[in-house]
C-alpha atoms as a PDB file:
ATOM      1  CA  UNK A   1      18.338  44.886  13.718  1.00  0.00           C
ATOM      2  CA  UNK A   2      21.109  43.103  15.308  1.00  0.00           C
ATOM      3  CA  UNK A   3      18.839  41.983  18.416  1.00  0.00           C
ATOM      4  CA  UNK A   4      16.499  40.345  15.724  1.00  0.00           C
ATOM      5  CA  UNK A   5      19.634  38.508  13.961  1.00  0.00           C
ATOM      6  CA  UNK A   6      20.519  37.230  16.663  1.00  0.00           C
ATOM      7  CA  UNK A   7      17.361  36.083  18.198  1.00  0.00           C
ATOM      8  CA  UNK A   8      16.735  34.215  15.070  1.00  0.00           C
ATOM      9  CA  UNK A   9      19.876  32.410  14.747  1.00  0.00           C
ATOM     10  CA  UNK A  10      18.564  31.443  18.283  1.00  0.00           C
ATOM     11  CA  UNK A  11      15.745  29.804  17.343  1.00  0.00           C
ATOM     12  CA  UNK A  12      17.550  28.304  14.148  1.00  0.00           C
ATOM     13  CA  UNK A  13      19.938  26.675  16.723  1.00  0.00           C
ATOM     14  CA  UNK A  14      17.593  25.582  19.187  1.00  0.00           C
ATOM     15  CA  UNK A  15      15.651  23.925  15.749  1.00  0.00           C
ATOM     16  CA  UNK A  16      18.582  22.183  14.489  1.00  0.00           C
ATOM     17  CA  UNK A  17      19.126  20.685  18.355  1.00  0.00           C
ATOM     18  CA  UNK A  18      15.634  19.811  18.632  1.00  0.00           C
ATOM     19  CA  UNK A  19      15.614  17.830  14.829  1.00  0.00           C
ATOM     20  CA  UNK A  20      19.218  16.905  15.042  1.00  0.00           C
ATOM     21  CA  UNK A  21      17.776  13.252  16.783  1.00  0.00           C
ATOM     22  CA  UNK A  22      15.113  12.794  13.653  1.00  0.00           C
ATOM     23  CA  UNK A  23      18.127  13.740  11.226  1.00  0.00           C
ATOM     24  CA  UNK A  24      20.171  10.866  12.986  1.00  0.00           C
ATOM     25  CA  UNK A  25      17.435   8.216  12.754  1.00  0.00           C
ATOM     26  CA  UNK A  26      17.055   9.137   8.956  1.00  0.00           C
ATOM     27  CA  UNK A  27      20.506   9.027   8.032  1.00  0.00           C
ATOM     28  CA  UNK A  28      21.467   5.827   9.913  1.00  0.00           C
ATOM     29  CA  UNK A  29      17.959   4.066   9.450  1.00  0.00           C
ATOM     30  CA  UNK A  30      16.979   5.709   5.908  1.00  0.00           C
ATOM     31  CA  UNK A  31      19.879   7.285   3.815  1.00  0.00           C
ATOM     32  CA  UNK A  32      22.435   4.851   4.972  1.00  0.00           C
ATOM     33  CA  UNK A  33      20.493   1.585   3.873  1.00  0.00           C
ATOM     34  CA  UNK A  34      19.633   2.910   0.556  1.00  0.00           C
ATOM     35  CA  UNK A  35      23.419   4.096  -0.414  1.00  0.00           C
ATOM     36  CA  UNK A  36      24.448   0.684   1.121  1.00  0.00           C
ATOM     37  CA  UNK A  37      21.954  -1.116  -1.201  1.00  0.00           C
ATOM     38  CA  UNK A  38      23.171   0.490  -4.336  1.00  0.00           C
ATOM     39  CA  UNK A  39      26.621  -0.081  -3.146  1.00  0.00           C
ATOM     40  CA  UNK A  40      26.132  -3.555  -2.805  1.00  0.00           C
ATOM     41  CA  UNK A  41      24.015  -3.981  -6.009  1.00  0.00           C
ATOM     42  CA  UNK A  42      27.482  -3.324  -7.864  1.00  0.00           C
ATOM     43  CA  UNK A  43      28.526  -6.742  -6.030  1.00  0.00           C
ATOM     44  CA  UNK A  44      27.888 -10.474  -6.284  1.00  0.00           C
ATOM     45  CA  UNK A  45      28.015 -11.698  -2.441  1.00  0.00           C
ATOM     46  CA  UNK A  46      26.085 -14.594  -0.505  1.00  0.00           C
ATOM     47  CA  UNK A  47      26.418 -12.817   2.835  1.00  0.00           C
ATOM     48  CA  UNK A  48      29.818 -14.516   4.320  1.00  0.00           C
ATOM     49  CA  UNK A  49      32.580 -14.531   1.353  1.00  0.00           C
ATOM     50  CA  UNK A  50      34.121 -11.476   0.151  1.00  0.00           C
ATOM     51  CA  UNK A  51      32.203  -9.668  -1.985  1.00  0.00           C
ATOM     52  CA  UNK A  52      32.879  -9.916  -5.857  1.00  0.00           C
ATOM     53  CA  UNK A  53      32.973  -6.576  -7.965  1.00  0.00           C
ATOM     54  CA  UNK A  54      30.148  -7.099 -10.413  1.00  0.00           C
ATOM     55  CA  UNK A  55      29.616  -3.218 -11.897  1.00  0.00           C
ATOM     56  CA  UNK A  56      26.168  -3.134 -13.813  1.00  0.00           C
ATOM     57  CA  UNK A  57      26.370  -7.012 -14.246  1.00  0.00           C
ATOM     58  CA  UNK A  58      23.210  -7.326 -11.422  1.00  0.00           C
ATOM     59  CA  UNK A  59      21.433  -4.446 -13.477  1.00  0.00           C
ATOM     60  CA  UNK A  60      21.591  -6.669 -16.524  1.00  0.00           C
ATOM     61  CA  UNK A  61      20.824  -9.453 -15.163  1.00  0.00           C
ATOM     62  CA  UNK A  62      17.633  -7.924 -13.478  1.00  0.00           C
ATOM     63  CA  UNK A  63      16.749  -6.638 -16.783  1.00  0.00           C
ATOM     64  CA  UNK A  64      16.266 -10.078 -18.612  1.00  0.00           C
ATOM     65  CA  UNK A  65      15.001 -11.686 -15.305  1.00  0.00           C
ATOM     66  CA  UNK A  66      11.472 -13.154 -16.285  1.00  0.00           C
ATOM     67  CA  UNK A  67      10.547 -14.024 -12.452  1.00  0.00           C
ATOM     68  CA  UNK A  68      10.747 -10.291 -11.644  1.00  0.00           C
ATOM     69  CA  UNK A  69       9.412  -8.307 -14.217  1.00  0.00           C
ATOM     70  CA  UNK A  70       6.169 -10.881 -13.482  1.00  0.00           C
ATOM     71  CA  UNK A  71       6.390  -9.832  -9.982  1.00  0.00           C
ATOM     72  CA  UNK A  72       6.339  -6.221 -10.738  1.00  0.00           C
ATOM     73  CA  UNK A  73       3.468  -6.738 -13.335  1.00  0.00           C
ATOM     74  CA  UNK A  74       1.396  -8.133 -10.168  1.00  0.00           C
ATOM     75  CA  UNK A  75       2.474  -4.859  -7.594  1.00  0.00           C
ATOM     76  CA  UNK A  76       1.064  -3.334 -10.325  1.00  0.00           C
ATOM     77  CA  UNK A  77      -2.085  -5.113 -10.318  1.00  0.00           C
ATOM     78  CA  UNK A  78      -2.262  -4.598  -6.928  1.00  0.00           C
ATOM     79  CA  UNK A  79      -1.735  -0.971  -6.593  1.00  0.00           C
ATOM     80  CA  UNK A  80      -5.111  -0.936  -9.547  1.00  0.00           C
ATOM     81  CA  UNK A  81      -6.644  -3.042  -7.542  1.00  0.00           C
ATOM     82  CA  UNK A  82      -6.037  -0.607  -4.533  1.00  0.00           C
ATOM     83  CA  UNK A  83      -6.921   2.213  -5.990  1.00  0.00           C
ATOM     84  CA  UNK A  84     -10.275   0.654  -6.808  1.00  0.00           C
ATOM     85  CA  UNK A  85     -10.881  -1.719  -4.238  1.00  0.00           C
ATOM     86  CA  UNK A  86      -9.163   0.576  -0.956  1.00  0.00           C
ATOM     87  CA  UNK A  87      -9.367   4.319  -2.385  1.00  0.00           C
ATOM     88  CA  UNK A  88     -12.391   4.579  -4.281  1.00  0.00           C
ATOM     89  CA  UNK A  89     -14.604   1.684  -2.214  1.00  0.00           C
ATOM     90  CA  UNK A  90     -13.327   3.469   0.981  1.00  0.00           C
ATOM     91  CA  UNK A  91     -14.679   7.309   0.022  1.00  0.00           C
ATOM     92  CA  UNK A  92     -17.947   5.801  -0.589  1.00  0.00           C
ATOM     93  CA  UNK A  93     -18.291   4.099   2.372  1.00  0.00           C
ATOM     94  CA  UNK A  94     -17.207   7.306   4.179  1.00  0.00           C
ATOM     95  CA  UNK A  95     -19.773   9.180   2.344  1.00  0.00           C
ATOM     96  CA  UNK A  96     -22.498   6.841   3.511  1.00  0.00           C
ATOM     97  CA  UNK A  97     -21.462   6.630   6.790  1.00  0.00           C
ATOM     98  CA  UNK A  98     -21.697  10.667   7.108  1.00  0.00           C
ATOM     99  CA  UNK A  99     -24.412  11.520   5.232  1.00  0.00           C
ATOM    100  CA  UNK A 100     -26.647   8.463   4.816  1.00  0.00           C
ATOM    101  CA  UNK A 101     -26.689   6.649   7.888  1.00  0.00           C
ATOM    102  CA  UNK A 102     -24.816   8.972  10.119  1.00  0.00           C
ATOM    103  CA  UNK A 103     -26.624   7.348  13.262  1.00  0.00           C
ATOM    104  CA  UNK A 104     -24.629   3.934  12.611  1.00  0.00           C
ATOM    105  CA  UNK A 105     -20.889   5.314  11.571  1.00  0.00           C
ATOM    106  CA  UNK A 106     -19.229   4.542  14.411  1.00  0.00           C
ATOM    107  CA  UNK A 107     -19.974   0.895  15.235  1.00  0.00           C
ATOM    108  CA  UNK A 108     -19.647   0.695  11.005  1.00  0.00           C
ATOM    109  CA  UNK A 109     -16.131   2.365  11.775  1.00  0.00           C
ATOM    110  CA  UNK A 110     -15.405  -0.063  14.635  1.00  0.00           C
ATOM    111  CA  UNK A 111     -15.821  -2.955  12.634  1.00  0.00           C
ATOM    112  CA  UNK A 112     -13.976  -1.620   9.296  1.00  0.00           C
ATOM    113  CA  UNK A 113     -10.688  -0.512  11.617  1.00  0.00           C
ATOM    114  CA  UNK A 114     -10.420  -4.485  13.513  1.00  0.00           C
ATOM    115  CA  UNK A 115      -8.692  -5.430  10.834  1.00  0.00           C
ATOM    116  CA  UNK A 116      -6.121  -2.027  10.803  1.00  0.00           C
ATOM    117  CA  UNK A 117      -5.550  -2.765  14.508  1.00  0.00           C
ATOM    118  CA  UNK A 118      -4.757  -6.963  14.413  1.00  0.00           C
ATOM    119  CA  UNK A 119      -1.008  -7.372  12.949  1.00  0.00           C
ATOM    120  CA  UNK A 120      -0.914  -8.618   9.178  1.00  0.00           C
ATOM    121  CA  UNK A 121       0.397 -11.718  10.098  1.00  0.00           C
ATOM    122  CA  UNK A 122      -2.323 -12.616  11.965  1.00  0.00           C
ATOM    123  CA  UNK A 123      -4.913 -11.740   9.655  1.00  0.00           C
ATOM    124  CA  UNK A 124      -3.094 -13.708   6.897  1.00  0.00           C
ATOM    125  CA  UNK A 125      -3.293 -16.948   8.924  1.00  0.00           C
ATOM    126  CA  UNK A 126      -6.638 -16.299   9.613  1.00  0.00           C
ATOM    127  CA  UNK A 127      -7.051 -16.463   5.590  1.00  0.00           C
ATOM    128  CA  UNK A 128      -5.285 -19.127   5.325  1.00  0.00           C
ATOM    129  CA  UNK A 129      -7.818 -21.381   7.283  1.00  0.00           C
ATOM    130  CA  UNK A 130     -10.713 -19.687   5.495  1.00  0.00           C
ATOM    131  CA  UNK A 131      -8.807 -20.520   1.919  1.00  0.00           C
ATOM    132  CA  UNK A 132      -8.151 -24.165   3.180  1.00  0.00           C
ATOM    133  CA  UNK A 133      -9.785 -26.299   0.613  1.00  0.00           C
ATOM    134  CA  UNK A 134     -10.827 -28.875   2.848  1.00  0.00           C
ATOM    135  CA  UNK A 135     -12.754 -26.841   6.351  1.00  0.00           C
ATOM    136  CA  UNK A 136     -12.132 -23.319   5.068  1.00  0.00           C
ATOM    137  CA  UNK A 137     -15.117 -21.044   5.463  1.00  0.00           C
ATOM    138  CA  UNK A 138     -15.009 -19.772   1.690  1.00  0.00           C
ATOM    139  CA  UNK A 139     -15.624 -23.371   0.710  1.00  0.00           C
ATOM    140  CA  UNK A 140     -18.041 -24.366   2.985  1.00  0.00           C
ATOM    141  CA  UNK A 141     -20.261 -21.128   2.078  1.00  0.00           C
ATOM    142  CA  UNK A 142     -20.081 -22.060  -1.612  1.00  0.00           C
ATOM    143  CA  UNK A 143     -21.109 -25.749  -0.842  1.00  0.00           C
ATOM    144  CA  UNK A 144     -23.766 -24.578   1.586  1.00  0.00           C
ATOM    145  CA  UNK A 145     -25.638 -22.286  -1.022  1.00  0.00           C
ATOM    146  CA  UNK A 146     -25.435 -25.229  -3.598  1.00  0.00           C
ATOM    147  CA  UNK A 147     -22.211 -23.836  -5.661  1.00  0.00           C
ATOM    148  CA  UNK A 148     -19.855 -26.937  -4.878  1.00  0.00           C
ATOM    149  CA  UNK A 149     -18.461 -26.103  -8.712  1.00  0.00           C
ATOM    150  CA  UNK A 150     -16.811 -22.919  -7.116  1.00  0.00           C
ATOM    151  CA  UNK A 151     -14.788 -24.842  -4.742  1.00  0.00           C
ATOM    152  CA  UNK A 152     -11.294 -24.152  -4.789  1.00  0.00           C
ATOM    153  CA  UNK A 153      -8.103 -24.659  -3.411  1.00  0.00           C
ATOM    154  CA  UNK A 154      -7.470 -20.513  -3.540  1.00  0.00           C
ATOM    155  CA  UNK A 155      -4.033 -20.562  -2.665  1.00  0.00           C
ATOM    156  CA  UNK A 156      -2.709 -23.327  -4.031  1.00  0.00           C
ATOM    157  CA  UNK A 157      -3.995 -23.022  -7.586  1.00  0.00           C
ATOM    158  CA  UNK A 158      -2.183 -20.971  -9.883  1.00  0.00           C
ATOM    159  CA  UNK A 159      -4.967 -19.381 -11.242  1.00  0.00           C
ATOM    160  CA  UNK A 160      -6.546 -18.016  -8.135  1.00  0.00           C
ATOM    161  CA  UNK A 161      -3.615 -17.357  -5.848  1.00  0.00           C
ATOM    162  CA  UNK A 162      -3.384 -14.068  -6.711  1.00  0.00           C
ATOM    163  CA  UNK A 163      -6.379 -13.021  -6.890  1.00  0.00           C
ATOM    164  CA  UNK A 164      -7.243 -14.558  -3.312  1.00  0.00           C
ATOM    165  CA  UNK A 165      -4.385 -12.468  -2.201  1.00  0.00           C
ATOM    166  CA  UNK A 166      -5.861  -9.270  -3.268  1.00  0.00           C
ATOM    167  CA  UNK A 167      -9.357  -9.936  -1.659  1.00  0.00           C
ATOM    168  CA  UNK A 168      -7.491 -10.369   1.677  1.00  0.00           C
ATOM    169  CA  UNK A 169      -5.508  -6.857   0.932  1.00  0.00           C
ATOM    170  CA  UNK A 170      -8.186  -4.798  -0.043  1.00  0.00           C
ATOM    171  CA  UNK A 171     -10.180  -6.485   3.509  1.00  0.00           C
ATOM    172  CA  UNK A 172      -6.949  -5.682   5.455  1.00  0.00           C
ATOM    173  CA  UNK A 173      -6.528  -2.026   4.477  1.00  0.00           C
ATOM    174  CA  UNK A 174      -9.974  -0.914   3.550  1.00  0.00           C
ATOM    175  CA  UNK A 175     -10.535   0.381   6.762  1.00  0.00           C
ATOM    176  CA  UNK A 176      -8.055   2.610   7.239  1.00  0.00           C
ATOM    177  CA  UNK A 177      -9.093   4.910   4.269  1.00  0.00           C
ATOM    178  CA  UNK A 178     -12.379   4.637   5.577  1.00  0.00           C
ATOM    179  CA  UNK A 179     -11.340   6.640   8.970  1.00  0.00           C
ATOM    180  CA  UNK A 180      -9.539   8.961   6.502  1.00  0.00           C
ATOM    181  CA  UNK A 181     -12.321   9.699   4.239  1.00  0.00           C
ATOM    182  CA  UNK A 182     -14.549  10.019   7.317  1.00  0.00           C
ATOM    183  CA  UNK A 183     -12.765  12.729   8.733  1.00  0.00           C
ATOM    184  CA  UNK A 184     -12.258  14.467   4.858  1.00  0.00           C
ATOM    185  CA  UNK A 185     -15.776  13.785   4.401  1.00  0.00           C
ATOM    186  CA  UNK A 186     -16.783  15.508   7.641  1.00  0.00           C
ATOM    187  CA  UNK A 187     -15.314  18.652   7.072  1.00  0.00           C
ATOM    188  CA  UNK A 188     -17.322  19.591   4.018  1.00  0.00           C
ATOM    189  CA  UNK A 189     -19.516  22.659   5.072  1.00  0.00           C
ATOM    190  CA  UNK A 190     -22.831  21.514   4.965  1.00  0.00           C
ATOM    191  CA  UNK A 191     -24.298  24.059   3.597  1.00  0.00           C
ATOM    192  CA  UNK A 192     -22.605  23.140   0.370  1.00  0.00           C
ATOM    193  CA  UNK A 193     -24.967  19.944   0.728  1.00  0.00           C
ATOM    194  CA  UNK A 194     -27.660  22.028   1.530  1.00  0.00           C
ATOM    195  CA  UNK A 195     -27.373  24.519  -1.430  1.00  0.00           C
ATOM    196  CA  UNK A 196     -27.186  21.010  -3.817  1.00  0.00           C
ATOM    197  CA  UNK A 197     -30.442  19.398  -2.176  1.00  0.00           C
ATOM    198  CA  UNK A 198     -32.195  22.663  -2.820  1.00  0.00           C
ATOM    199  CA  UNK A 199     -31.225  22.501  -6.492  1.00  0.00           C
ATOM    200  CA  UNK A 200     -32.730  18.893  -6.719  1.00  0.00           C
ATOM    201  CA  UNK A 201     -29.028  17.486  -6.352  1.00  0.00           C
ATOM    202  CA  UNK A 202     -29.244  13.792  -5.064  1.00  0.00           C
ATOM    203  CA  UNK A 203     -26.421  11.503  -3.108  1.00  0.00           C
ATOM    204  CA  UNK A 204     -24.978  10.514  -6.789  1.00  0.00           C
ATOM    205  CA  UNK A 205     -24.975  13.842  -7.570  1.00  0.00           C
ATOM    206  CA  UNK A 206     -23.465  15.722  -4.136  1.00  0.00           C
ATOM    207  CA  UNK A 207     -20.681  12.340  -4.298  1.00  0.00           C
ATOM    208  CA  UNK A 208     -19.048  12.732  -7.474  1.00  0.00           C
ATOM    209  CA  UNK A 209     -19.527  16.761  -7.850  1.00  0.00           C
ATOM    210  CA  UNK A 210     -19.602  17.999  -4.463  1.00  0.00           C
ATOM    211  CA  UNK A 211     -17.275  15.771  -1.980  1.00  0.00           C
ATOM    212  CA  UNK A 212     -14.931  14.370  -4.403  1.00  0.00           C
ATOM    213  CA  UNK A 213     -13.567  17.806  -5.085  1.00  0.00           C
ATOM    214  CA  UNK A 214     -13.935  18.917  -2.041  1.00  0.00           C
ATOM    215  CA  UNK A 215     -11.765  15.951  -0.265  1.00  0.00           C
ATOM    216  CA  UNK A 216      -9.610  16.094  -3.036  1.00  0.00           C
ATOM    217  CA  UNK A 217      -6.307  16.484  -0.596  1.00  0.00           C
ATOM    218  CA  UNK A 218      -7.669  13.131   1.050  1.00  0.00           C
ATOM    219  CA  UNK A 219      -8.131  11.652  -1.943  1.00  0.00           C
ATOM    220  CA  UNK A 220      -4.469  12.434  -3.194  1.00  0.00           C
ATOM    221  CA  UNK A 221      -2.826  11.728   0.238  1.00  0.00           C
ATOM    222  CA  UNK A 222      -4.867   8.309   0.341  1.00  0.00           C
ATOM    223  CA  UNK A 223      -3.856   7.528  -3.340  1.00  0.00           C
ATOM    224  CA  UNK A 224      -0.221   7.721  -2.576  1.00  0.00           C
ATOM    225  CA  UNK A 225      -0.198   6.110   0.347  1.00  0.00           C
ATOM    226  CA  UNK A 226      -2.046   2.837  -1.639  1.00  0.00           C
ATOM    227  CA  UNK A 227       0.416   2.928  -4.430  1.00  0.00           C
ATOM    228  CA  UNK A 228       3.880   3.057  -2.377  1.00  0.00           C
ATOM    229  CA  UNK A 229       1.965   0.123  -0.217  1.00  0.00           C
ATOM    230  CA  UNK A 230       1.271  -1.761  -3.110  1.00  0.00           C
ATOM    231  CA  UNK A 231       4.259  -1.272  -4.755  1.00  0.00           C
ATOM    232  CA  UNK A 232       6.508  -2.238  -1.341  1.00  0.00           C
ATOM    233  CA  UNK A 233       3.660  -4.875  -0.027  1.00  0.00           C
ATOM    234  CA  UNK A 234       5.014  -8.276   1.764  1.00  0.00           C
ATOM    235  CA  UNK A 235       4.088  -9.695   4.705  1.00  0.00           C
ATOM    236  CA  UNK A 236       0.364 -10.478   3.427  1.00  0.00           C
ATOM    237  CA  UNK A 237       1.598 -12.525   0.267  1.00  0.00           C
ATOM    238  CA  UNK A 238       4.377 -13.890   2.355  1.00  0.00           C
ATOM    239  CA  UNK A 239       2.561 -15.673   5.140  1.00  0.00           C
ATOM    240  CA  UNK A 240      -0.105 -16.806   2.403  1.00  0.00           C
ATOM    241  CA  UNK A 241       1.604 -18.323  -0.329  1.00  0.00           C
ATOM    242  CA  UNK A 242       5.143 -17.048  -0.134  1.00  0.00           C
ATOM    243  CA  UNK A 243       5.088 -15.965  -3.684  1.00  0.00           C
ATOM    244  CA  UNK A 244       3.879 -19.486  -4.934  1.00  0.00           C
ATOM    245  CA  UNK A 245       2.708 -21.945  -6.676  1.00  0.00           C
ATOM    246  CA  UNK A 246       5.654 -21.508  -8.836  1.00  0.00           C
ATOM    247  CA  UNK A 247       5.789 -18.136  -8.667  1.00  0.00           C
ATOM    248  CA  UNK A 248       1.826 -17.606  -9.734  1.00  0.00           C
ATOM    249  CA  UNK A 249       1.465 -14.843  -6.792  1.00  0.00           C
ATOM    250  CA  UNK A 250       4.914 -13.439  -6.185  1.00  0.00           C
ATOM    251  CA  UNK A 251       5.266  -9.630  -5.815  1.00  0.00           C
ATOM    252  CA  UNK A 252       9.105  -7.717  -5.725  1.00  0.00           C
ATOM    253  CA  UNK A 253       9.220  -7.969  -2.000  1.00  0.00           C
ATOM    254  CA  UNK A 254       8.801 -11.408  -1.754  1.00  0.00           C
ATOM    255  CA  UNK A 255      11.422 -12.387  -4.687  1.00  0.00           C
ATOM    256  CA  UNK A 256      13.934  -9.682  -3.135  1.00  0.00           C
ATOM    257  CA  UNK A 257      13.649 -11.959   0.291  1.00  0.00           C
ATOM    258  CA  UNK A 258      14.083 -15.473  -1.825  1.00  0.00           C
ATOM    259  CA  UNK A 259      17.310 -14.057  -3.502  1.00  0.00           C
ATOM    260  CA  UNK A 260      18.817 -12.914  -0.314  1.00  0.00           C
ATOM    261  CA  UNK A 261      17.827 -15.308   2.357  1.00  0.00           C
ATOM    262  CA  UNK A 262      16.993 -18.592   0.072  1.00  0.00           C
ATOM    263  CA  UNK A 263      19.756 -18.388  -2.923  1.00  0.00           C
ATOM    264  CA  UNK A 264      21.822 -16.037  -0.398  1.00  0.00           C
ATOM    265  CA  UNK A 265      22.453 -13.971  -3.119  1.00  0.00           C
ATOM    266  CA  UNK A 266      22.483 -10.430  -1.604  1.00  0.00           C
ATOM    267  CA  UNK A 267      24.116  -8.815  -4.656  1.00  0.00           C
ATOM    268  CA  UNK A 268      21.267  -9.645  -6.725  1.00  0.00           C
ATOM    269  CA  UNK A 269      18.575  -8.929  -3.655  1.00  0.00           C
ATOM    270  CA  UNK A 270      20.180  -5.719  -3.102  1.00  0.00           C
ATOM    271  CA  UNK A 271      19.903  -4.623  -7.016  1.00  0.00           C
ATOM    272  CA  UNK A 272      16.119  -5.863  -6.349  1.00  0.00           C
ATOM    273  CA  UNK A 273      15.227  -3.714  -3.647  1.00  0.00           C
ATOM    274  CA  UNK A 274      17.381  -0.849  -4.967  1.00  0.00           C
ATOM    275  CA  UNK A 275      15.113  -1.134  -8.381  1.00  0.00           C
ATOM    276  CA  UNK A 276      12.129  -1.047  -6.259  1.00  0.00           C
ATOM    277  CA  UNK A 277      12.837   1.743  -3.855  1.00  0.00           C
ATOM    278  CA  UNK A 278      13.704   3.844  -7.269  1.00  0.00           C
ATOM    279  CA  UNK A 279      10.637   2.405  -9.047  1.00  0.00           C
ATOM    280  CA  UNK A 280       8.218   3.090  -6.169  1.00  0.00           C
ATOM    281  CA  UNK A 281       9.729   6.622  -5.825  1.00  0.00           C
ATOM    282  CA  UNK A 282       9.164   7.425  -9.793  1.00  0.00           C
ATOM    283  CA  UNK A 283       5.485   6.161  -9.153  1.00  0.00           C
ATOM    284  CA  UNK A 284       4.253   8.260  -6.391  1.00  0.00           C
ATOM    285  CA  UNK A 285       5.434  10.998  -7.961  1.00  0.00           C
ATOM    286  CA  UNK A 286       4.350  10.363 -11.382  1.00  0.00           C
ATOM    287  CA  UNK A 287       0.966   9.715  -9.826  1.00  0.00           C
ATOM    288  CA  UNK A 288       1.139  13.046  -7.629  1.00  0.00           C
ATOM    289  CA  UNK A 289       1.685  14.897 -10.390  1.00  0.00           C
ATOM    290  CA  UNK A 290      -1.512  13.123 -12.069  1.00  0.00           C
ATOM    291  CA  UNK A 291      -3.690  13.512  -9.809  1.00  0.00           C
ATOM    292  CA  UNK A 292      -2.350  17.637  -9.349  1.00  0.00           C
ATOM    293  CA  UNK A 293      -2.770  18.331 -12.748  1.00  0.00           C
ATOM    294  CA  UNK A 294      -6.303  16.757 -13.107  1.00  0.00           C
ATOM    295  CA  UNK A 295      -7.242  19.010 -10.473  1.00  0.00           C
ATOM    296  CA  UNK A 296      -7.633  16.671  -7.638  1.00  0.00           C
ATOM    297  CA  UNK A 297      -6.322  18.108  -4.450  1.00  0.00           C
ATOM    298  CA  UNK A 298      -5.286  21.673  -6.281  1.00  0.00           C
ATOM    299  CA  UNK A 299      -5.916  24.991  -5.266  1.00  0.00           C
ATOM    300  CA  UNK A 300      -6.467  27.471  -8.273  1.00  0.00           C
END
């Protein structure tokens, strides 16, 4: 009994060694900026001065700040729009690619993950030309099939900003739940599929009662990972319209980084991103439990 104690507090240390490099890149990388966030969010401080003891001041500030709750409204937006647009567009691709055209999935699969693989930034300047109001693709396709009254300048128009924003994050991250779903998709049995076809069961039939419960772990794991990215996303809006015109497209992210390296007011952009980390944190689990208690992704 005594050989087995020991041999097991063995292997506990030998664990703890082996972690003990992961548990320092957490604490100094992770834990650390998130305490030092809400310790600064007590304080009004533009980055050089001393720092001025502000207690909940920045918290009710935040609270009657217009510009922000706006901003959240739109991560919002986006993390529908990614559920719709990413998720749910993504597991029907997969299912076509694996059980309609199987013979084409890969090159389709190629072409989805280019986007996945070229860096954000990149693929929001390559927007940015196609939005240009003047040579921009979009444009030019609308005035080549005759529809010169849907010419727009996409990003610099309030009213379409956003929306033009969206298009170029659902085409950005699409992809990537594709080659998720795929592989979900895949490991249906098939006989499943062939049980349902000799029951008369068609593709709309097998898709919503056959792989949507049975990928329901990819579905869930997919889900969360589109709502914390919606909820944190930046880079995208940034190098499109950096939260403009007057604030038509801006997102949390995007106002946190105006605050603290426009107005240099770190205080306040610390309180912004401490609200957000807590915000995104209640979501994903409020939608985790959603999705667990509908049944998606559950084991009875």
């Amino acid at each position: 009994m005594s050989t087995s104690k020991g041999f097991g507090n063995s292997h506990n240390r030998a664990a703890l060694l082996f972690l003990s490099p992961a548990f320092l890149l957490i604490a100094a990388f992770v834990a650390y900026p998130v305490v030092y966030a809400g310790w600064l969010s007590l304080f009004s401080w533009d980055g050089a001065s001393a720092p001025i003891f502000q207690g909940a001041g920045n918290f009710v500030r935040l609270a009657g700040d217009p510009i922000f709750w706006r901003a959240l409204g739109r991560n919002l937006l986006v993390a529908l729009s990614a559920m719709v647009f990413q998720v749910f567009l993504a597991l029907c691709i997969a299912y076509c690619l694996v059980r309609i055209v199987p013979a084409f999935s890969r090159i389709f699969l190629f072409f989805y993950l280019v986007p996945v693989m070229v860096s954000e930034i990149c693929i929001g300047l390559l927007w940015r030309f196609m939005y240009n109001p003047y040579f921009g693709l979009v444009n030019a396709a609308f005035g080549a099939l005759g529809l010169d009254g849907l010419k727009r300048g996409w990003l610099g128009e309030s009213g379409t900003a956003f929306s033009a924003v969206v298009v170029v994050m659902s085409f950005t991250y699409l992809g990537l739940y594709v080659l998720l779903f795929v592989a979900a998709v895949r490991s249906v049995p098939e006989s499943v599929y062939e049980a349902a076809e000799i029951d008369g069961a068609g593709h709309f039939t097998k898709f919503f009662s056959i792989t949507i419960p049975m990928v329901g772990d990819a579905v869930r794991a997919n889900s969360l990972l589109a709502i914390i990215g919606s909820l944190k996303t930046f880079s995208l809006v940034f190098v499109l319209t950096n939260g403009g015109p007057n604030h038509a497209s801006e997102v949390v992210s995007t106002y946190l980084y105006k605050m603290g390296f426009g107005s240099f007011e770190m205080g306040y952009a610390a309180t912004i991103g401490f609200t957000q980390m807590l915000l995104t944190a209640i979501g994903a689990w409020l939608v985790f439990r959603y999705l667990k208690r509908a049944g998606v992704g559950g084991r009875t």
